[in-house]
PDB file of C-alpha atoms in Angstrom:
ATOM      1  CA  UNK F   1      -6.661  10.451  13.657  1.00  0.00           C
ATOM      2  CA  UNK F   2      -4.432   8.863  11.306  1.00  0.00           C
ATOM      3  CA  UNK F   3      -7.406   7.684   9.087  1.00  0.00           C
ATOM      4  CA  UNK F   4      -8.899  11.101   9.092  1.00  0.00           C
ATOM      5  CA  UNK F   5      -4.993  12.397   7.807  1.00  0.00           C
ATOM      6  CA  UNK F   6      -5.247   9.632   5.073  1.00  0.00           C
ATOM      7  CA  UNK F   7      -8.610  10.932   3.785  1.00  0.00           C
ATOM      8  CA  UNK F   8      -7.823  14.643   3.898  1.00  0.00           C
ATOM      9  CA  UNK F   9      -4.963  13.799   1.618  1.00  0.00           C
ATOM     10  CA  UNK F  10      -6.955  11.202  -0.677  1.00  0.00           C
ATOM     11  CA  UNK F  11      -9.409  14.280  -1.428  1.00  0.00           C
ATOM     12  CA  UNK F  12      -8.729  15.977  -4.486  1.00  0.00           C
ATOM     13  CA  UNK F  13      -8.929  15.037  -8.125  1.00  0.00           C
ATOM     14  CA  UNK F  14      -5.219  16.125  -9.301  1.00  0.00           C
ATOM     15  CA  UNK F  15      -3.249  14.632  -6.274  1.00  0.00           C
ATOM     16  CA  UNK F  16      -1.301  12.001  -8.302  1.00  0.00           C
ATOM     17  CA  UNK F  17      -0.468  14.400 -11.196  1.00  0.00           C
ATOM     18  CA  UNK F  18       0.520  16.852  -8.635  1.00  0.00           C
ATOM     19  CA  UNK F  19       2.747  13.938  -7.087  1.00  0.00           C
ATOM     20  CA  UNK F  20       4.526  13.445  -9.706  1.00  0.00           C
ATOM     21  CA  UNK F  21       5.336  16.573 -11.103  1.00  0.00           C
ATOM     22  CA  UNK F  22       6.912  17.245  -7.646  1.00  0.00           C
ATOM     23  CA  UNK F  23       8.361  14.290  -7.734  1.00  0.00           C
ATOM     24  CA  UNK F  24      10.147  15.060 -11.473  1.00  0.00           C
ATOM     25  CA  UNK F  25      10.923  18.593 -10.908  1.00  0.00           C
ATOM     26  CA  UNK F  26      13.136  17.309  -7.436  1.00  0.00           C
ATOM     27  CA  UNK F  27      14.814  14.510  -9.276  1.00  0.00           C
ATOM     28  CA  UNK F  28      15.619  17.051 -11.888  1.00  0.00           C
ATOM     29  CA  UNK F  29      17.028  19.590  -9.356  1.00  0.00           C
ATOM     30  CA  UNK F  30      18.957  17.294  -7.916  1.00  0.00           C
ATOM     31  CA  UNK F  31      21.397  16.820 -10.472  1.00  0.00           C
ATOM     32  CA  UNK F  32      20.720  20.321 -12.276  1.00  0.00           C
ATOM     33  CA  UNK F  33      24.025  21.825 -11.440  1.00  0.00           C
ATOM     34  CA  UNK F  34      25.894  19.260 -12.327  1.00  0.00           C
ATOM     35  CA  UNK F  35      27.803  18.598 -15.814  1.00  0.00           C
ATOM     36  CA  UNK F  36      27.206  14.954 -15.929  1.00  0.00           C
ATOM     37  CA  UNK F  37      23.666  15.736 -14.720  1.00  0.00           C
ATOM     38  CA  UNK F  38      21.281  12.867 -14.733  1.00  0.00           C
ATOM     39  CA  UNK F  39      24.624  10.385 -15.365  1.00  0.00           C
ATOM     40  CA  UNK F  40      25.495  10.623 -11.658  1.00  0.00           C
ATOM     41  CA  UNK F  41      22.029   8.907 -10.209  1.00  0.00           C
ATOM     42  CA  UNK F  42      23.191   5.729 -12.332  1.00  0.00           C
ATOM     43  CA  UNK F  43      27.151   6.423 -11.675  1.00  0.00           C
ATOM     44  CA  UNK F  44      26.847   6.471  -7.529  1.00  0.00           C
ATOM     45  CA  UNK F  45      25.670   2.519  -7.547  1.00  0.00           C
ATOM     46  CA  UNK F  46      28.422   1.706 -10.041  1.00  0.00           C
ATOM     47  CA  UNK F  47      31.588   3.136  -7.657  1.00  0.00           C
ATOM     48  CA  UNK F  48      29.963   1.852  -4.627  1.00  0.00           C
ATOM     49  CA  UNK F  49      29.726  -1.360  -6.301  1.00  0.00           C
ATOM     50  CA  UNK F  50      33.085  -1.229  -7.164  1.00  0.00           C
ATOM     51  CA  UNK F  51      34.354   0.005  -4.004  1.00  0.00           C
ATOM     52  CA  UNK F  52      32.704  -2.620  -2.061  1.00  0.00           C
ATOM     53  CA  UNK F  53      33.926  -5.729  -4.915  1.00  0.00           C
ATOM     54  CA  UNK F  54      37.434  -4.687  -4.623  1.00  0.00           C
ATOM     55  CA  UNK F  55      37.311  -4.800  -0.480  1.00  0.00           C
ATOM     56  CA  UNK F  56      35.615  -7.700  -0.097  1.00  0.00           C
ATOM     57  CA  UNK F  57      35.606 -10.015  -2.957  1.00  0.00           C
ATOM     58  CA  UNK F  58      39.558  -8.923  -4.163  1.00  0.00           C
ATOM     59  CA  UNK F  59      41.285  -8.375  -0.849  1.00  0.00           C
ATOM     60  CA  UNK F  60      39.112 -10.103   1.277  1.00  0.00           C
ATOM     61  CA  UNK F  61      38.123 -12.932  -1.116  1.00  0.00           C
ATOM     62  CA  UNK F  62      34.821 -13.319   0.217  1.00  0.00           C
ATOM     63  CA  UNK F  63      34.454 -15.895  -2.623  1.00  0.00           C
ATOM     64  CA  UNK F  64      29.974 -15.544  -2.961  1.00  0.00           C
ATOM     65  CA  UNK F  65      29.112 -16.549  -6.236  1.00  0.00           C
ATOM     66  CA  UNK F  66      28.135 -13.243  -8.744  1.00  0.00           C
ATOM     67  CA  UNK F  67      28.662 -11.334  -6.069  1.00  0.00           C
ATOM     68  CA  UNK F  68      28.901  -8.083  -8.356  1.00  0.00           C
ATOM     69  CA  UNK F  69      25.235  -8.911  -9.063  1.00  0.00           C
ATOM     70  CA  UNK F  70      25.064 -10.185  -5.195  1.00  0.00           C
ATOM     71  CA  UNK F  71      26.315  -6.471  -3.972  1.00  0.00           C
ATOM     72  CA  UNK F  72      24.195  -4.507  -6.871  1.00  0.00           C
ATOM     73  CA  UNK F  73      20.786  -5.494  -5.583  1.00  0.00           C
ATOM     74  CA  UNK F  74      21.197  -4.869  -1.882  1.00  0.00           C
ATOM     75  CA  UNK F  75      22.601  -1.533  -2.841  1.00  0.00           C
ATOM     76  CA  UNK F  76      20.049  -0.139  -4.329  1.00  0.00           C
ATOM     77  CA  UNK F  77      17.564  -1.067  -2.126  1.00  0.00           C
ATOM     78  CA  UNK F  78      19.943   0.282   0.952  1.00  0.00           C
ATOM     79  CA  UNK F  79      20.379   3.377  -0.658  1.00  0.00           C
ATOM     80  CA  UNK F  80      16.961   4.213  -1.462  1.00  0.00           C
ATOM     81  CA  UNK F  81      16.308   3.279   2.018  1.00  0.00           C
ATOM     82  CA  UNK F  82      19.265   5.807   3.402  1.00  0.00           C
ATOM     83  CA  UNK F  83      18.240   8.446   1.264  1.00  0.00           C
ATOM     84  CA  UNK F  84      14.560   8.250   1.654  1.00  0.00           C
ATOM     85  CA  UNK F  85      14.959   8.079   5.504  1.00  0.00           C
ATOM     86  CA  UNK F  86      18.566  10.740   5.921  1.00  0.00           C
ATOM     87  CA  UNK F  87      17.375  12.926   3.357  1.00  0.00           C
ATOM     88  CA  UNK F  88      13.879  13.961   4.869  1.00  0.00           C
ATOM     89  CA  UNK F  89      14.444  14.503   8.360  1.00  0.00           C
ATOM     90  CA  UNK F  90      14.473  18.100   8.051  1.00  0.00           C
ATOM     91  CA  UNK F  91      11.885  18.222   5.193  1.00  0.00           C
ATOM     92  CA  UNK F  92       9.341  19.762   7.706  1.00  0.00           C
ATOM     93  CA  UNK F  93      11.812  22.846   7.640  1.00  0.00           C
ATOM     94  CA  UNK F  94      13.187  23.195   4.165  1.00  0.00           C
ATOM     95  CA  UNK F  95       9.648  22.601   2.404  1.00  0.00           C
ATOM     96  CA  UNK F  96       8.140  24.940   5.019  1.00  0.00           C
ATOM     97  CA  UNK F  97       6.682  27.059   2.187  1.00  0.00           C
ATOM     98  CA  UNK F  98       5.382  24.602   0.041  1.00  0.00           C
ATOM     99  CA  UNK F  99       2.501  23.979   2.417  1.00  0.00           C
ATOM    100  CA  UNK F 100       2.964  27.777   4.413  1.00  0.00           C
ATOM    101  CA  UNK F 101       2.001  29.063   0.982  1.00  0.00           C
ATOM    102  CA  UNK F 102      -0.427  26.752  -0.739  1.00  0.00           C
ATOM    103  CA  UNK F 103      -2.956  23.520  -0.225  1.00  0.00           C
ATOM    104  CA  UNK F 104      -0.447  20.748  -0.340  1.00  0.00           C
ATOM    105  CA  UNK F 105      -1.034  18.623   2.834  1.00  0.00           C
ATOM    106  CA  UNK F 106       2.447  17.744   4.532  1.00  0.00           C
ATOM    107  CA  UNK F 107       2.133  14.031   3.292  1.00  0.00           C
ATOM    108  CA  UNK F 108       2.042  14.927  -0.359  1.00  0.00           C
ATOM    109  CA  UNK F 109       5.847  16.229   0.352  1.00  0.00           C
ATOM    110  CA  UNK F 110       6.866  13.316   1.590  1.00  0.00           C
ATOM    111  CA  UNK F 111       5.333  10.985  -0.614  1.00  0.00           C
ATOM    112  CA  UNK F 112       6.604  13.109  -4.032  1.00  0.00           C
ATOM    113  CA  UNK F 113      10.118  13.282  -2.269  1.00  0.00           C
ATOM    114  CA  UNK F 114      10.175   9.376  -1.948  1.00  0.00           C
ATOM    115  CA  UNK F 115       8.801   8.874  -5.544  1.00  0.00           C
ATOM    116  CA  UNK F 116      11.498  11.075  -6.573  1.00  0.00           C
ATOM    117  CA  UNK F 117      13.812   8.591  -5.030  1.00  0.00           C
ATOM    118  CA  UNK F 118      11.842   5.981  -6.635  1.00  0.00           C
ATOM    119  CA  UNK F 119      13.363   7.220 -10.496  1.00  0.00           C
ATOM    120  CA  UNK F 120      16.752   7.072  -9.207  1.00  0.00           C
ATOM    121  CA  UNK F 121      15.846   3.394  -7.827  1.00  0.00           C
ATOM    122  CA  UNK F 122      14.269   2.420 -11.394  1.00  0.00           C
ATOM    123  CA  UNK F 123      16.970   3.698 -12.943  1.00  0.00           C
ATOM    124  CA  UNK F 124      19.314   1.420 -11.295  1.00  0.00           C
ATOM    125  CA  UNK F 125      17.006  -1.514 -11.142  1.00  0.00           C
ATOM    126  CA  UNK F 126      17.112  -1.576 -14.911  1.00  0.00           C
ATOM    127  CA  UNK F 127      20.735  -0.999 -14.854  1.00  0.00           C
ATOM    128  CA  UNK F 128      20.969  -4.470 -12.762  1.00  0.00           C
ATOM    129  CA  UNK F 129      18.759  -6.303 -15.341  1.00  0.00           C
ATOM    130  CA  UNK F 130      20.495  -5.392 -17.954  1.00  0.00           C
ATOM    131  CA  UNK F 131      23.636  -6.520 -16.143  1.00  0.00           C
ATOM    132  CA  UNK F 132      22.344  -9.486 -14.382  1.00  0.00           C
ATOM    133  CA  UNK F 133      20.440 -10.741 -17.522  1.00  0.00           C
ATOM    134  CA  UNK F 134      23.100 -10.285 -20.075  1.00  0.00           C
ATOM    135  CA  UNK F 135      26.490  -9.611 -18.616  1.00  0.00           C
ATOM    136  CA  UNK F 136      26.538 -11.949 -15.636  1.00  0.00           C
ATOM    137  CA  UNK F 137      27.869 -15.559 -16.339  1.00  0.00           C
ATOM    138  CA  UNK F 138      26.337 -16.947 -13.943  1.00  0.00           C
ATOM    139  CA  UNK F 139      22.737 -15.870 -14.347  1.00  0.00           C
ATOM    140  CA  UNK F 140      19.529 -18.023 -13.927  1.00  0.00           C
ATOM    141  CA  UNK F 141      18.134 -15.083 -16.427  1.00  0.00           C
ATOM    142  CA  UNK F 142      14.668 -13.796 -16.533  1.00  0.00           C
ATOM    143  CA  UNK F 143      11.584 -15.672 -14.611  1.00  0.00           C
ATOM    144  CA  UNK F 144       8.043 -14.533 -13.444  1.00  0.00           C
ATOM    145  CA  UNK F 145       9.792 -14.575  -9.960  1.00  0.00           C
ATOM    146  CA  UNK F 146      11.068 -11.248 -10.793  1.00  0.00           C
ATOM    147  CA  UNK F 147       7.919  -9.885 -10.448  1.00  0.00           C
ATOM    148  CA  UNK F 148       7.788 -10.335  -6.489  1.00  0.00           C
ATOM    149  CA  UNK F 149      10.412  -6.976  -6.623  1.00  0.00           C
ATOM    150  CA  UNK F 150       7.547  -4.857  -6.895  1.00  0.00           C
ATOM    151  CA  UNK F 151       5.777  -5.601  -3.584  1.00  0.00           C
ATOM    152  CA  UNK F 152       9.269  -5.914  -2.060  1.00  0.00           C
ATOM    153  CA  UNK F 153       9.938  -2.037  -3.274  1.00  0.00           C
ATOM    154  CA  UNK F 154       6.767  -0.960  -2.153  1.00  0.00           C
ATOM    155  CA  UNK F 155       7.483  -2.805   1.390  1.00  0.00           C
ATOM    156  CA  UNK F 156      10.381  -0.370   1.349  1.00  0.00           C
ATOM    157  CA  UNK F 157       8.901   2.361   0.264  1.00  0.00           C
ATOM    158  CA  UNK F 158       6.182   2.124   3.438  1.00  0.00           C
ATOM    159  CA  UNK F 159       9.234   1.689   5.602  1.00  0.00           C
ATOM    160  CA  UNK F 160      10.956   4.699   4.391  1.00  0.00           C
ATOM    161  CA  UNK F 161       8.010   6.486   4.600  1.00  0.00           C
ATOM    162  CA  UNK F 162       6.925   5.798   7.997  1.00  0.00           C
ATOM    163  CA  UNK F 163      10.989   5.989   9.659  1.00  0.00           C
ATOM    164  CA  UNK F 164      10.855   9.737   7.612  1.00  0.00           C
ATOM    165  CA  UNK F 165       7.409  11.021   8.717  1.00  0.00           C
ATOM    166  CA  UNK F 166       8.866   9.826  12.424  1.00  0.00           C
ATOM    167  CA  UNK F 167      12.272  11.398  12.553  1.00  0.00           C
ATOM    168  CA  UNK F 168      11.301  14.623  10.728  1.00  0.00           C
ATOM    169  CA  UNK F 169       8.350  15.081  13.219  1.00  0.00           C
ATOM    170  CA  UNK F 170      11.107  14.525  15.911  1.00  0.00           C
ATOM    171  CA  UNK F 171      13.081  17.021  14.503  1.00  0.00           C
ATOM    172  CA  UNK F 172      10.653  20.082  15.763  1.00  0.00           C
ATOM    173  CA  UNK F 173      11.583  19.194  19.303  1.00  0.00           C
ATOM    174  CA  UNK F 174      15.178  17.505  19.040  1.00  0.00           C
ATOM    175  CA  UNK F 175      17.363  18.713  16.174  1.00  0.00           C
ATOM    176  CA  UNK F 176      19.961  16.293  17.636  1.00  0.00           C
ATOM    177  CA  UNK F 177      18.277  13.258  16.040  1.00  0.00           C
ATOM    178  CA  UNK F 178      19.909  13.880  12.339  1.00  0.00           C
ATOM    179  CA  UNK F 179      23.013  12.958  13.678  1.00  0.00           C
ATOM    180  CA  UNK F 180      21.622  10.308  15.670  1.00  0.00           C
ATOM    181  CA  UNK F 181      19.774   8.835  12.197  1.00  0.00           C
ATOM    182  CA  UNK F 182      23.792   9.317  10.624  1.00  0.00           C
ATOM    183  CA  UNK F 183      25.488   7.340  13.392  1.00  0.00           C
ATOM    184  CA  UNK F 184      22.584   4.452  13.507  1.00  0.00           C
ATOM    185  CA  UNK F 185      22.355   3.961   9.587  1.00  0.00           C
ATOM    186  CA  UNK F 186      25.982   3.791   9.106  1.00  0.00           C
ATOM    187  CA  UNK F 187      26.083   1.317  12.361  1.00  0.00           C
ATOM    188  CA  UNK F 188      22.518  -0.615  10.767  1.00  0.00           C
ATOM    189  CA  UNK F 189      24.600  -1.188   7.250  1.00  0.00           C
ATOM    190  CA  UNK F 190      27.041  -3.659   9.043  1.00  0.00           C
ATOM    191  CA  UNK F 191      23.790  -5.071  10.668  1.00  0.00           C
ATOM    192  CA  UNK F 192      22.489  -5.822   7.041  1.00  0.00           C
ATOM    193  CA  UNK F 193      23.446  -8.663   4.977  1.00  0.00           C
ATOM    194  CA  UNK F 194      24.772  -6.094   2.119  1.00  0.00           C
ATOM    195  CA  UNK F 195      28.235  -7.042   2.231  1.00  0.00           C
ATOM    196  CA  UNK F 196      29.061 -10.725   3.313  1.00  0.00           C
ATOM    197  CA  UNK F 197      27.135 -13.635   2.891  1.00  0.00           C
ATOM    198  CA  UNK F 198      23.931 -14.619   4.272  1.00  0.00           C
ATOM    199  CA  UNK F 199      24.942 -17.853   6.015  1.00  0.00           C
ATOM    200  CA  UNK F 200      27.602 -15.914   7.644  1.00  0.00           C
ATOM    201  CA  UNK F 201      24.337 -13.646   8.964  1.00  0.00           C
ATOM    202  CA  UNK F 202      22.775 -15.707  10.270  1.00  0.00           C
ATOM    203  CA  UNK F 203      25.318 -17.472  11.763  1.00  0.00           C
ATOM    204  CA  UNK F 204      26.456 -14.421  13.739  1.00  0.00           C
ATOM    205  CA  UNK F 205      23.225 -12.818  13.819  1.00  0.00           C
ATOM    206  CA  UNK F 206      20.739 -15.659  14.445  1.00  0.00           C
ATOM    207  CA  UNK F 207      16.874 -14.530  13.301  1.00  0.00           C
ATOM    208  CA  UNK F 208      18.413 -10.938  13.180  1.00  0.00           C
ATOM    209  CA  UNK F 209      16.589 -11.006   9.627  1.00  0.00           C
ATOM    210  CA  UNK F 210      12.979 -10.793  11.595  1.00  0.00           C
ATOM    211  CA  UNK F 211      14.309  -7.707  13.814  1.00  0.00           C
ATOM    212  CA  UNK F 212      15.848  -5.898  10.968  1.00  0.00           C
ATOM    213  CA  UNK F 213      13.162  -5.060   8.044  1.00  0.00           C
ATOM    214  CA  UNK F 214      15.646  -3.582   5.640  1.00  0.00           C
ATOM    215  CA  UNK F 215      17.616  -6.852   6.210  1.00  0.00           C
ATOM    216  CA  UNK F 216      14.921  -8.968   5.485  1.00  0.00           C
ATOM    217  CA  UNK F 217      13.573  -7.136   2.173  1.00  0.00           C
ATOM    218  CA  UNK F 218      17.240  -7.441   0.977  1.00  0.00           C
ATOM    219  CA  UNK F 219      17.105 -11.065   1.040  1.00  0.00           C
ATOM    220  CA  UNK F 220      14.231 -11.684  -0.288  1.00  0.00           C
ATOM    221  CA  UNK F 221      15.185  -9.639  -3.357  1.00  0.00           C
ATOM    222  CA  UNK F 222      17.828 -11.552  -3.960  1.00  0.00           C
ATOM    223  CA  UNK F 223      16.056 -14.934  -3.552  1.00  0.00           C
ATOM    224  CA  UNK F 224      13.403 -13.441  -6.493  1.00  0.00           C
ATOM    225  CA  UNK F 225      15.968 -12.043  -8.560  1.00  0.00           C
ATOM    226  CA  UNK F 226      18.662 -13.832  -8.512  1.00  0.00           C
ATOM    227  CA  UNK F 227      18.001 -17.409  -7.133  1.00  0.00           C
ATOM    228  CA  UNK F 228      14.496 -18.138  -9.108  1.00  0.00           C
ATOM    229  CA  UNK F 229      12.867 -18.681  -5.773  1.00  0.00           C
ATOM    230  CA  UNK F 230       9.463 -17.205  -4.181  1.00  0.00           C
ATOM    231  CA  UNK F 231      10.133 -14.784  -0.820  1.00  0.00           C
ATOM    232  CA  UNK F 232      10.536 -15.644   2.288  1.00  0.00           C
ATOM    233  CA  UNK F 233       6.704 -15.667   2.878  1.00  0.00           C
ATOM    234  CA  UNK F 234       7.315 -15.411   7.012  1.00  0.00           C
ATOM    235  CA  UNK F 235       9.880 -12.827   6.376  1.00  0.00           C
ATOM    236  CA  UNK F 236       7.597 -10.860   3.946  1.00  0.00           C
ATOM    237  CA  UNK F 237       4.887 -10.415   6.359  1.00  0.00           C
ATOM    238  CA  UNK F 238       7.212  -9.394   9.043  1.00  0.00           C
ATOM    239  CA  UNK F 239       8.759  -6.933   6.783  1.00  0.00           C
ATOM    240  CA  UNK F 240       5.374  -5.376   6.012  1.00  0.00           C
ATOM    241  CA  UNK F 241       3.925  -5.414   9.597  1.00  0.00           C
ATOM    242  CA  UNK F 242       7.353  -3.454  10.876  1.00  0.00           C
ATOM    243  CA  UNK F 243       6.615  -1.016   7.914  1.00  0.00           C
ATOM    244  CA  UNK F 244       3.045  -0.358   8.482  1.00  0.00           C
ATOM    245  CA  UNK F 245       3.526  -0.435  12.684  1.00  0.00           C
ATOM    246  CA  UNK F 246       5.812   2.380  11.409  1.00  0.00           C
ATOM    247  CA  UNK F 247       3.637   4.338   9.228  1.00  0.00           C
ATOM    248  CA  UNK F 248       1.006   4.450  11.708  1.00  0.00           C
ATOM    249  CA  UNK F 249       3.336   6.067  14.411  1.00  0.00           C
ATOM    250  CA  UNK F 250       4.733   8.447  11.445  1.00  0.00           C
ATOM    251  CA  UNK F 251       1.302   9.577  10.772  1.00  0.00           C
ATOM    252  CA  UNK F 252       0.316  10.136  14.601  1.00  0.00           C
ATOM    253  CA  UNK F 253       3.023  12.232  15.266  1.00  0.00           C
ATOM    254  CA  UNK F 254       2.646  14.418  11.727  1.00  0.00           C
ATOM    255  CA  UNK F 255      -1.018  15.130  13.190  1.00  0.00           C
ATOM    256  CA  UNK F 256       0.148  15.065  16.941  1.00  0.00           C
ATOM    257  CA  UNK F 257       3.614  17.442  16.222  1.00  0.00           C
ATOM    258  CA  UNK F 258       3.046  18.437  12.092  1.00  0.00           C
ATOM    259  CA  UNK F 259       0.659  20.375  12.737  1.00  0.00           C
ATOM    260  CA  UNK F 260       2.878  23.076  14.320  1.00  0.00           C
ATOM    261  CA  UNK F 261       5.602  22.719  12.379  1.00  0.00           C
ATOM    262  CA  UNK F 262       5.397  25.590  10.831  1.00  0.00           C
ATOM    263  CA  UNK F 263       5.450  27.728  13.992  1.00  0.00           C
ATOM    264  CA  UNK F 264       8.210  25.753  15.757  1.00  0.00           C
ATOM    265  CA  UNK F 265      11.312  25.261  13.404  1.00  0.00           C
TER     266      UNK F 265
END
């Protein structure tokens, strides 16, 4: 079933232009209305940076080495996870008429609202080079290692994909789980090495790395970026078996329960 989903969706000639106009036009929106417009998708990281630095390197003296650069990339990556995942679940409803009212399939809306996320997440990724590279004392600077980022991103990008198609599809029968998704991704953060050090993890956490994807993709971004090494390989394929096992339950329920959406919500 799933297959047949994926093929009805590959069909089609102007699907990836279509994708990302969508995909531009929601970034866009986003910020439309207000006056610093696009400035506040690269000024959100910066005070949650700062937040987070003064707390717990400042008061709490965590004392981990570039730890601005430390908190910057697990950030990013956390909040394109939160907002890929929190911001969808009730896409089913408010993008009702998008395919009520024309030949979109329901997976083009989710895919063009995560590569709208994606911008925002490129947009900050560059901000951290530019700051890692040039401002950070510290720094190792620039190696091929860098490269692994972009398997790592899409590895999150599948995750966020298949946790949204789930919880949105769960949404036409229990409204309830938005606020679940709230209470369990503010309750997962703490469970995520985003904040403290990863020795201090893994000491309280033992292997909690393997259970948690989001945990694991962190850390191996930050051993490509920022400590010249190759990924966790064991880790990696973890990570991408959780986000796959998810996709394929996200796309059985969008044929099982997305199919009468429309008539439901």
């Amino acid at each position: 079933m799933f297959l047949q989903i994926l093929n009805n969706w590959f069909v089609g000639s102007n699907k990836l232009e279509r994708l990302w106009l969508l995909a531009k036009i929601e970034f866009k929106l986003r910020y439309y209305e207000n006056k610093l417009g696009l400035f506040w998708a690269l000024l959100k990281p910066i005070m949650d940076i700062l937040i987070y630095f003064i707390v717990f390197q400042v008061v709490l003296k965590q004392d981990i080495p570039a730890f601005a650069s430390w908190l910057f990339i697990g950030l990013i990556l956390w909040n394109f996870f939160l907002e890929s995942t929190g911001g969808t679940v009730q896409i089913l409803n408010s993008k009702k008429f998008l395919y009520e009212y024309s030949n979109m399939n329901k997976l083009e809306i989710y895919v063009s609202t995560l590569l709208s996320n994606s911008i925002g997440f490129f947009f900050n990724l560059i901000m951290f080079l530019g700051f890692y590279y040039f401002i950070e004392p510290s720094s190792i600077g620039p190696h091929l290692y860098n490269l692994w980022i972009i398997p790592l991103f899409l590895n999150v990008f599948i995750l966020s994909l298949g946790i949204s198609l789930i919880l949105s599809n769960i949404y036409i029968v229990a409204k309830d789980i938005a606020q679940v998704w709230q209470v369990f991704t503010a309750f997962l953060f703490f469970l995520s090495p985003i904040i403290y050090r990863l020795t201090t993890f893994k000491e309280s956490l033992p292997s909690f790395e393997f259970a948690n994807p989001i945990a694991g993709i962190i850390i191996n971004a930050r051993f490509v970026m920022m400590e010249g090494k190759l990924p966790n390989f064991e880790l990696f394929i973890f990570d991408f078996a959780y986000a796959f096992f998810l996709l394929l339950v996200g796309l059985i329920l969008l044929n099982k329960l997305g199919a009468k959406a429309a008539e439901k919500l």
